[in-house]
Structures are given as structure tokens and as C-alpha cells.
Amino acid sequence: MSSKSGNSFLAFLLGATTGAVLGILYAPDKGSNTRDRLTYRLDKYKKMLEELVDDLVTEKDRNFNEAKSHGQKVVDDAKEKAEKLLEDVDELISHIKKGDKKDELN
């Protein structure tokens, strides 16, 4: 779930909760019935919010792990290329030194 859709859902959930609470508080019913309905709905919205937070945390962790894995792959690839480049440089230096020795002998 992206951050934008998470924020939109959170705003919707907050608006729905506020509307439900205000609707129940101003409804013509006994106080005990109103409190029971309000408690039930608030518990329901609380569970939905907890699920949303869990989803967001899970998504963040998954994205972090994917980024970490990709970053490690990039580092490993760069390390391999650097090692290969060093081997090539050593080989070139070796050839150059051999060429210098041949020139000195001639």
C-alpha cells in the first residue's frame, strides 16, 4: 500500500468514525444504547486502524528488505568488477615490466 493511498484511507476512516460518533450522539435513543453502539463501532474502527498500521509496517519492512537486498547485490557486483579490473591492471603492469626488461636487454 502506497503512502498516498494509506493517507487517503486513514482520512476516510477518520471521517467515517467522526461521522458515526456524531450521528450516534445526536440520535434520539437511550444513553445506554447510544454508548453501546458507540463502543461497538469504535472497537470496529480501532481494529480496522490496527490492521492498517500493521499493513503499513509490513509494507515498509518489505520495501526496506527489498532495497537492502538490491543494494547488497549492487555492492557485490561492483566489488567483482573492481577485483576484475585490478587483475587486468596487474596483468598489464606485468606485461609492461616484461616489455621494459626486453628493451633493456636489447
mmCIF file with all atom_site columns, C-alpha atoms in Angstrom:
data_model
loop_
_atom_site.group_PDB
_atom_site.id
_atom_site.type_symbol
_atom_site.label_atom_id
_atom_site.label_alt_id
_atom_site.label_comp_id
_atom_site.label_asym_id
_atom_site.label_entity_id
_atom_site.label_seq_id
_atom_site.pdbx_PDB_ins_code
_atom_site.Cartn_x
_atom_site.Cartn_y
_atom_site.Cartn_z
_atom_site.occupancy
_atom_site.B_iso_or_equiv
_atom_site.pdbx_formal_charge
_atom_site.auth_seq_id
_atom_site.auth_comp_id
_atom_site.auth_asym_id
_atom_site.auth_atom_id
_atom_site.pdbx_PDB_model_num
ATOM 1   C CA . MET A 1 1   ? 0.000   0.000  0.000   1.00 0.00 ? 1   MET A CA 1
ATOM 2   C CA . SER A 1 2   ? 1.491   3.276  -1.004  1.00 0.00 ? 2   SER A CA 1
ATOM 3   C CA . SER A 1 3   ? 1.812   6.171  1.388   1.00 0.00 ? 3   SER A CA 1
ATOM 4   C CA . LYS A 1 4   ? -0.674  8.254  -0.603  1.00 0.00 ? 4   LYS A CA 1
ATOM 5   C CA . SER A 1 5   ? -3.370  5.572  -0.598  1.00 0.00 ? 5   SER A CA 1
ATOM 6   C CA . GLY A 1 6   ? -2.641  4.858  3.081   1.00 0.00 ? 6   GLY A CA 1
ATOM 7   C CA . ASN A 1 7   ? -3.136  8.527  3.928   1.00 0.00 ? 7   ASN A CA 1
ATOM 8   C CA . SER A 1 8   ? -6.333  8.645  1.877   1.00 0.00 ? 8   SER A CA 1
ATOM 9   C CA . PHE A 1 9   ? -7.702  5.566  3.604   1.00 0.00 ? 9   PHE A CA 1
ATOM 10  C CA . LEU A 1 10  ? -6.740  6.961  7.003   1.00 0.00 ? 10  LEU A CA 1
ATOM 11  C CA . ALA A 1 11  ? -8.516  10.250 6.203   1.00 0.00 ? 11  ALA A CA 1
ATOM 12  C CA . PHE A 1 12  ? -11.587 8.328  5.059   1.00 0.00 ? 12  PHE A CA 1
ATOM 13  C CA . LEU A 1 13  ? -11.544 6.174  8.184   1.00 0.00 ? 13  LEU A CA 1
ATOM 14  C CA . LEU A 1 14  ? -11.185 9.231  10.419  1.00 0.00 ? 14  LEU A CA 1
ATOM 15  C CA . GLY A 1 15  ? -14.072 10.977 8.646   1.00 0.00 ? 15  GLY A CA 1
ATOM 16  C CA . ALA A 1 16  ? -16.283 7.895  8.851   1.00 0.00 ? 16  ALA A CA 1
ATOM 17  C CA . THR A 1 17  ? -15.522 7.473  12.539  1.00 0.00 ? 17  THR A CA 1
ATOM 18  C CA . THR A 1 18  ? -16.229 11.118 13.286  1.00 0.00 ? 18  THR A CA 1
ATOM 19  C CA . GLY A 1 19  ? -19.497 10.971 11.332  1.00 0.00 ? 19  GLY A CA 1
ATOM 20  C CA . ALA A 1 20  ? -20.585 7.794  13.092  1.00 0.00 ? 20  ALA A CA 1
ATOM 21  C CA . VAL A 1 21  ? -19.772 9.189  16.538  1.00 0.00 ? 21  VAL A CA 1
ATOM 22  C CA . LEU A 1 22  ? -21.627 12.453 15.882  1.00 0.00 ? 22  LEU A CA 1
ATOM 23  C CA . GLY A 1 23  ? -24.569 10.618 14.347  1.00 0.00 ? 23  GLY A CA 1
ATOM 24  C CA . ILE A 1 24  ? -24.894 8.308  17.317  1.00 0.00 ? 24  ILE A CA 1
ATOM 25  C CA . LEU A 1 25  ? -24.504 11.091 19.868  1.00 0.00 ? 25  LEU A CA 1
ATOM 26  C CA . TYR A 1 26  ? -27.291 13.168 18.317  1.00 0.00 ? 26  TYR A CA 1
ATOM 27  C CA . ALA A 1 27  ? -29.630 10.245 17.607  1.00 0.00 ? 27  ALA A CA 1
ATOM 28  C CA . PRO A 1 28  ? -32.795 10.084 19.748  1.00 0.00 ? 28  PRO A CA 1
ATOM 29  C CA . ASP A 1 29  ? -32.099 6.954  21.762  1.00 0.00 ? 29  ASP A CA 1
ATOM 30  C CA . LYS A 1 30  ? -31.415 5.979  25.355  1.00 0.00 ? 30  LYS A CA 1
ATOM 31  C CA . GLY A 1 31  ? -27.968 6.856  26.647  1.00 0.00 ? 31  GLY A CA 1
ATOM 32  C CA . SER A 1 32  ? -27.037 3.238  27.394  1.00 0.00 ? 32  SER A CA 1
ATOM 33  C CA . ASN A 1 33  ? -27.994 2.120  23.859  1.00 0.00 ? 33  ASN A CA 1
ATOM 34  C CA . THR A 1 34  ? -26.049 5.022  22.371  1.00 0.00 ? 34  THR A CA 1
ATOM 35  C CA . ARG A 1 35  ? -22.965 4.210  24.434  1.00 0.00 ? 35  ARG A CA 1
ATOM 36  C CA . ASP A 1 36  ? -23.176 0.513  23.496  1.00 0.00 ? 36  ASP A CA 1
ATOM 37  C CA . ARG A 1 37  ? -23.451 1.278  19.775  1.00 0.00 ? 37  ARG A CA 1
ATOM 38  C CA . LEU A 1 38  ? -20.697 3.865  20.018  1.00 0.00 ? 38  LEU A CA 1
ATOM 39  C CA . THR A 1 39  ? -18.403 1.420  21.832  1.00 0.00 ? 39  THR A CA 1
ATOM 40  C CA . TYR A 1 40  ? -19.117 -1.289 19.266  1.00 0.00 ? 40  TYR A CA 1
ATOM 41  C CA . ARG A 1 41  ? -18.377 0.971  16.301  1.00 0.00 ? 41  ARG A CA 1
ATOM 42  C CA . LEU A 1 42  ? -15.282 2.477  17.878  1.00 0.00 ? 42  LEU A CA 1
ATOM 43  C CA . ASP A 1 43  ? -13.944 -1.024 18.601  1.00 0.00 ? 43  ASP A CA 1
ATOM 44  C CA . LYS A 1 44  ? -14.623 -1.988 14.979  1.00 0.00 ? 44  LYS A CA 1
ATOM 45  C CA . TYR A 1 45  ? -12.825 1.104  13.672  1.00 0.00 ? 45  TYR A CA 1
ATOM 46  C CA . LYS A 1 46  ? -9.977  0.560  16.124  1.00 0.00 ? 46  LYS A CA 1
ATOM 47  C CA . LYS A 1 47  ? -9.443  -2.959 14.749  1.00 0.00 ? 47  LYS A CA 1
ATOM 48  C CA . MET A 1 48  ? -9.520  -1.625 11.182  1.00 0.00 ? 48  MET A CA 1
ATOM 49  C CA . LEU A 1 49  ? -6.962  1.026  12.104  1.00 0.00 ? 49  LEU A CA 1
ATOM 50  C CA . GLU A 1 50  ? -4.715  -1.546 13.788  1.00 0.00 ? 50  GLU A CA 1
ATOM 51  C CA . GLU A 1 51  ? -4.866  -3.701 10.643  1.00 0.00 ? 51  GLU A CA 1
ATOM 52  C CA . LEU A 1 52  ? -3.969  -0.661 8.529   1.00 0.00 ? 52  LEU A CA 1
ATOM 53  C CA . VAL A 1 53  ? -0.992  0.147  10.750  1.00 0.00 ? 53  VAL A CA 1
ATOM 54  C CA . ASP A 1 54  ? 0.162   -3.491 10.606  1.00 0.00 ? 54  ASP A CA 1
ATOM 55  C CA . ASP A 1 55  ? -0.140  -3.450 6.801   1.00 0.00 ? 55  ASP A CA 1
ATOM 56  C CA . LEU A 1 56  ? 1.844   -0.218 6.583   1.00 0.00 ? 56  LEU A CA 1
ATOM 57  C CA . VAL A 1 57  ? 4.594   -1.549 8.865   1.00 0.00 ? 57  VAL A CA 1
ATOM 58  C CA . THR A 1 58  ? 4.756   -4.828 6.941   1.00 0.00 ? 58  THR A CA 1
ATOM 59  C CA . GLU A 1 59  ? 4.937   -2.959 3.632   1.00 0.00 ? 59  GLU A CA 1
ATOM 60  C CA . LYS A 1 60  ? 7.682   -0.680 4.969   1.00 0.00 ? 60  LYS A CA 1
ATOM 61  C CA . ASP A 1 61  ? 9.688   -3.665 6.221   1.00 0.00 ? 61  ASP A CA 1
ATOM 62  C CA . ARG A 1 62  ? 9.233   -5.497 2.922   1.00 0.00 ? 62  ARG A CA 1
ATOM 63  C CA . ASN A 1 63  ? 10.330  -2.452 0.919   1.00 0.00 ? 63  ASN A CA 1
ATOM 64  C CA . PHE A 1 64  ? 13.328  -1.964 3.241   1.00 0.00 ? 64  PHE A CA 1
ATOM 65  C CA . ASN A 1 65  ? 14.352  -5.612 2.869   1.00 0.00 ? 65  ASN A CA 1
ATOM 66  C CA . GLU A 1 66  ? 13.981  -5.442 -0.921  1.00 0.00 ? 66  GLU A CA 1
ATOM 67  C CA . ALA A 1 67  ? 16.055  -2.253 -1.061  1.00 0.00 ? 67  ALA A CA 1
ATOM 68  C CA . LYS A 1 68  ? 18.689  -3.748 1.232   1.00 0.00 ? 68  LYS A CA 1
ATOM 69  C CA . SER A 1 69  ? 18.880  -6.897 -0.898  1.00 0.00 ? 69  SER A CA 1
ATOM 70  C CA . HIS A 1 70  ? 19.145  -4.874 -4.112  1.00 0.00 ? 70  HIS A CA 1
ATOM 71  C CA . GLY A 1 71  ? 21.781  -2.616 -2.556  1.00 0.00 ? 71  GLY A CA 1
ATOM 72  C CA . GLN A 1 72  ? 23.841  -5.623 -1.467  1.00 0.00 ? 72  GLN A CA 1
ATOM 73  C CA . LYS A 1 73  ? 23.623  -7.042 -4.991  1.00 0.00 ? 73  LYS A CA 1
ATOM 74  C CA . VAL A 1 74  ? 24.877  -3.754 -6.438  1.00 0.00 ? 74  VAL A CA 1
ATOM 75  C CA . VAL A 1 75  ? 27.757  -3.698 -3.941  1.00 0.00 ? 75  VAL A CA 1
ATOM 76  C CA . ASP A 1 76  ? 28.670  -7.309 -4.723  1.00 0.00 ? 76  ASP A CA 1
ATOM 77  C CA . ASP A 1 77  ? 28.602  -6.637 -8.472  1.00 0.00 ? 77  ASP A CA 1
ATOM 78  C CA . ALA A 1 78  ? 30.761  -3.547 -8.057  1.00 0.00 ? 78  ALA A CA 1
ATOM 79  C CA . LYS A 1 79  ? 33.211  -5.499 -5.908  1.00 0.00 ? 79  LYS A CA 1
ATOM 80  C CA . GLU A 1 80  ? 33.505  -8.233 -8.551  1.00 0.00 ? 80  GLU A CA 1
ATOM 81  C CA . LYS A 1 81  ? 34.085  -5.675 -11.304 1.00 0.00 ? 81  LYS A CA 1
ATOM 82  C CA . ALA A 1 82  ? 36.686  -3.861 -9.200  1.00 0.00 ? 82  ALA A CA 1
ATOM 83  C CA . GLU A 1 83  ? 38.518  -7.122 -8.495  1.00 0.00 ? 83  GLU A CA 1
ATOM 84  C CA . LYS A 1 84  ? 38.481  -8.000 -12.219 1.00 0.00 ? 84  LYS A CA 1
ATOM 85  C CA . LEU A 1 85  ? 39.751  -4.530 -13.064 1.00 0.00 ? 85  LEU A CA 1
ATOM 86  C CA . LEU A 1 86  ? 42.581  -4.908 -10.527 1.00 0.00 ? 86  LEU A CA 1
ATOM 87  C CA . GLU A 1 87  ? 43.529  -8.258 -12.064 1.00 0.00 ? 87  GLU A CA 1
ATOM 88  C CA . ASP A 1 88  ? 43.573  -6.677 -15.527 1.00 0.00 ? 88  ASP A CA 1
ATOM 89  C CA . VAL A 1 89  ? 45.698  -3.783 -14.262 1.00 0.00 ? 89  VAL A CA 1
ATOM 90  C CA . ASP A 1 90  ? 48.136  -6.202 -12.591 1.00 0.00 ? 90  ASP A CA 1
ATOM 91  C CA . GLU A 1 91  ? 48.359  -8.182 -15.817 1.00 0.00 ? 91  GLU A CA 1
ATOM 92  C CA . LEU A 1 92  ? 49.029  -5.027 -17.847 1.00 0.00 ? 92  LEU A CA 1
ATOM 93  C CA . ILE A 1 93  ? 51.689  -3.894 -15.391 1.00 0.00 ? 93  ILE A CA 1
ATOM 94  C CA . SER A 1 94  ? 53.275  -7.313 -15.640 1.00 0.00 ? 94  SER A CA 1
ATOM 95  C CA . HIS A 1 95  ? 53.317  -7.112 -19.447 1.00 0.00 ? 95  HIS A CA 1
ATOM 96  C CA . ILE A 1 96  ? 54.767  -3.607 -19.331 1.00 0.00 ? 96  ILE A CA 1
ATOM 97  C CA . LYS A 1 97  ? 57.534  -4.695 -16.960 1.00 0.00 ? 97  LYS A CA 1
ATOM 98  C CA . LYS A 1 98  ? 58.342  -7.656 -19.194 1.00 0.00 ? 98  LYS A CA 1
ATOM 99  C CA . GLY A 1 99  ? 58.480  -5.279 -22.170 1.00 0.00 ? 99  GLY A CA 1
ATOM 100 C CA . ASP A 1 100 ? 60.839  -2.931 -20.283 1.00 0.00 ? 100 ASP A CA 1
ATOM 101 C CA . LYS A 1 101 ? 63.165  -5.833 -19.449 1.00 0.00 ? 101 LYS A CA 1
ATOM 102 C CA . LYS A 1 102 ? 63.253  -6.914 -23.103 1.00 0.00 ? 102 LYS A CA 1
ATOM 103 C CA . ASP A 1 103 ? 64.082  -3.343 -24.134 1.00 0.00 ? 103 ASP A CA 1
ATOM 104 C CA . GLU A 1 104 ? 66.905  -3.207 -21.589 1.00 0.00 ? 104 GLU A CA 1
ATOM 105 C CA . LEU A 1 105 ? 68.351  -6.455 -22.894 1.00 0.00 ? 105 LEU A CA 1
ATOM 106 C CA . ASN A 1 106 ? 68.373  -5.180 -26.485 1.00 0.00 ? 106 ASN A CA 1
#
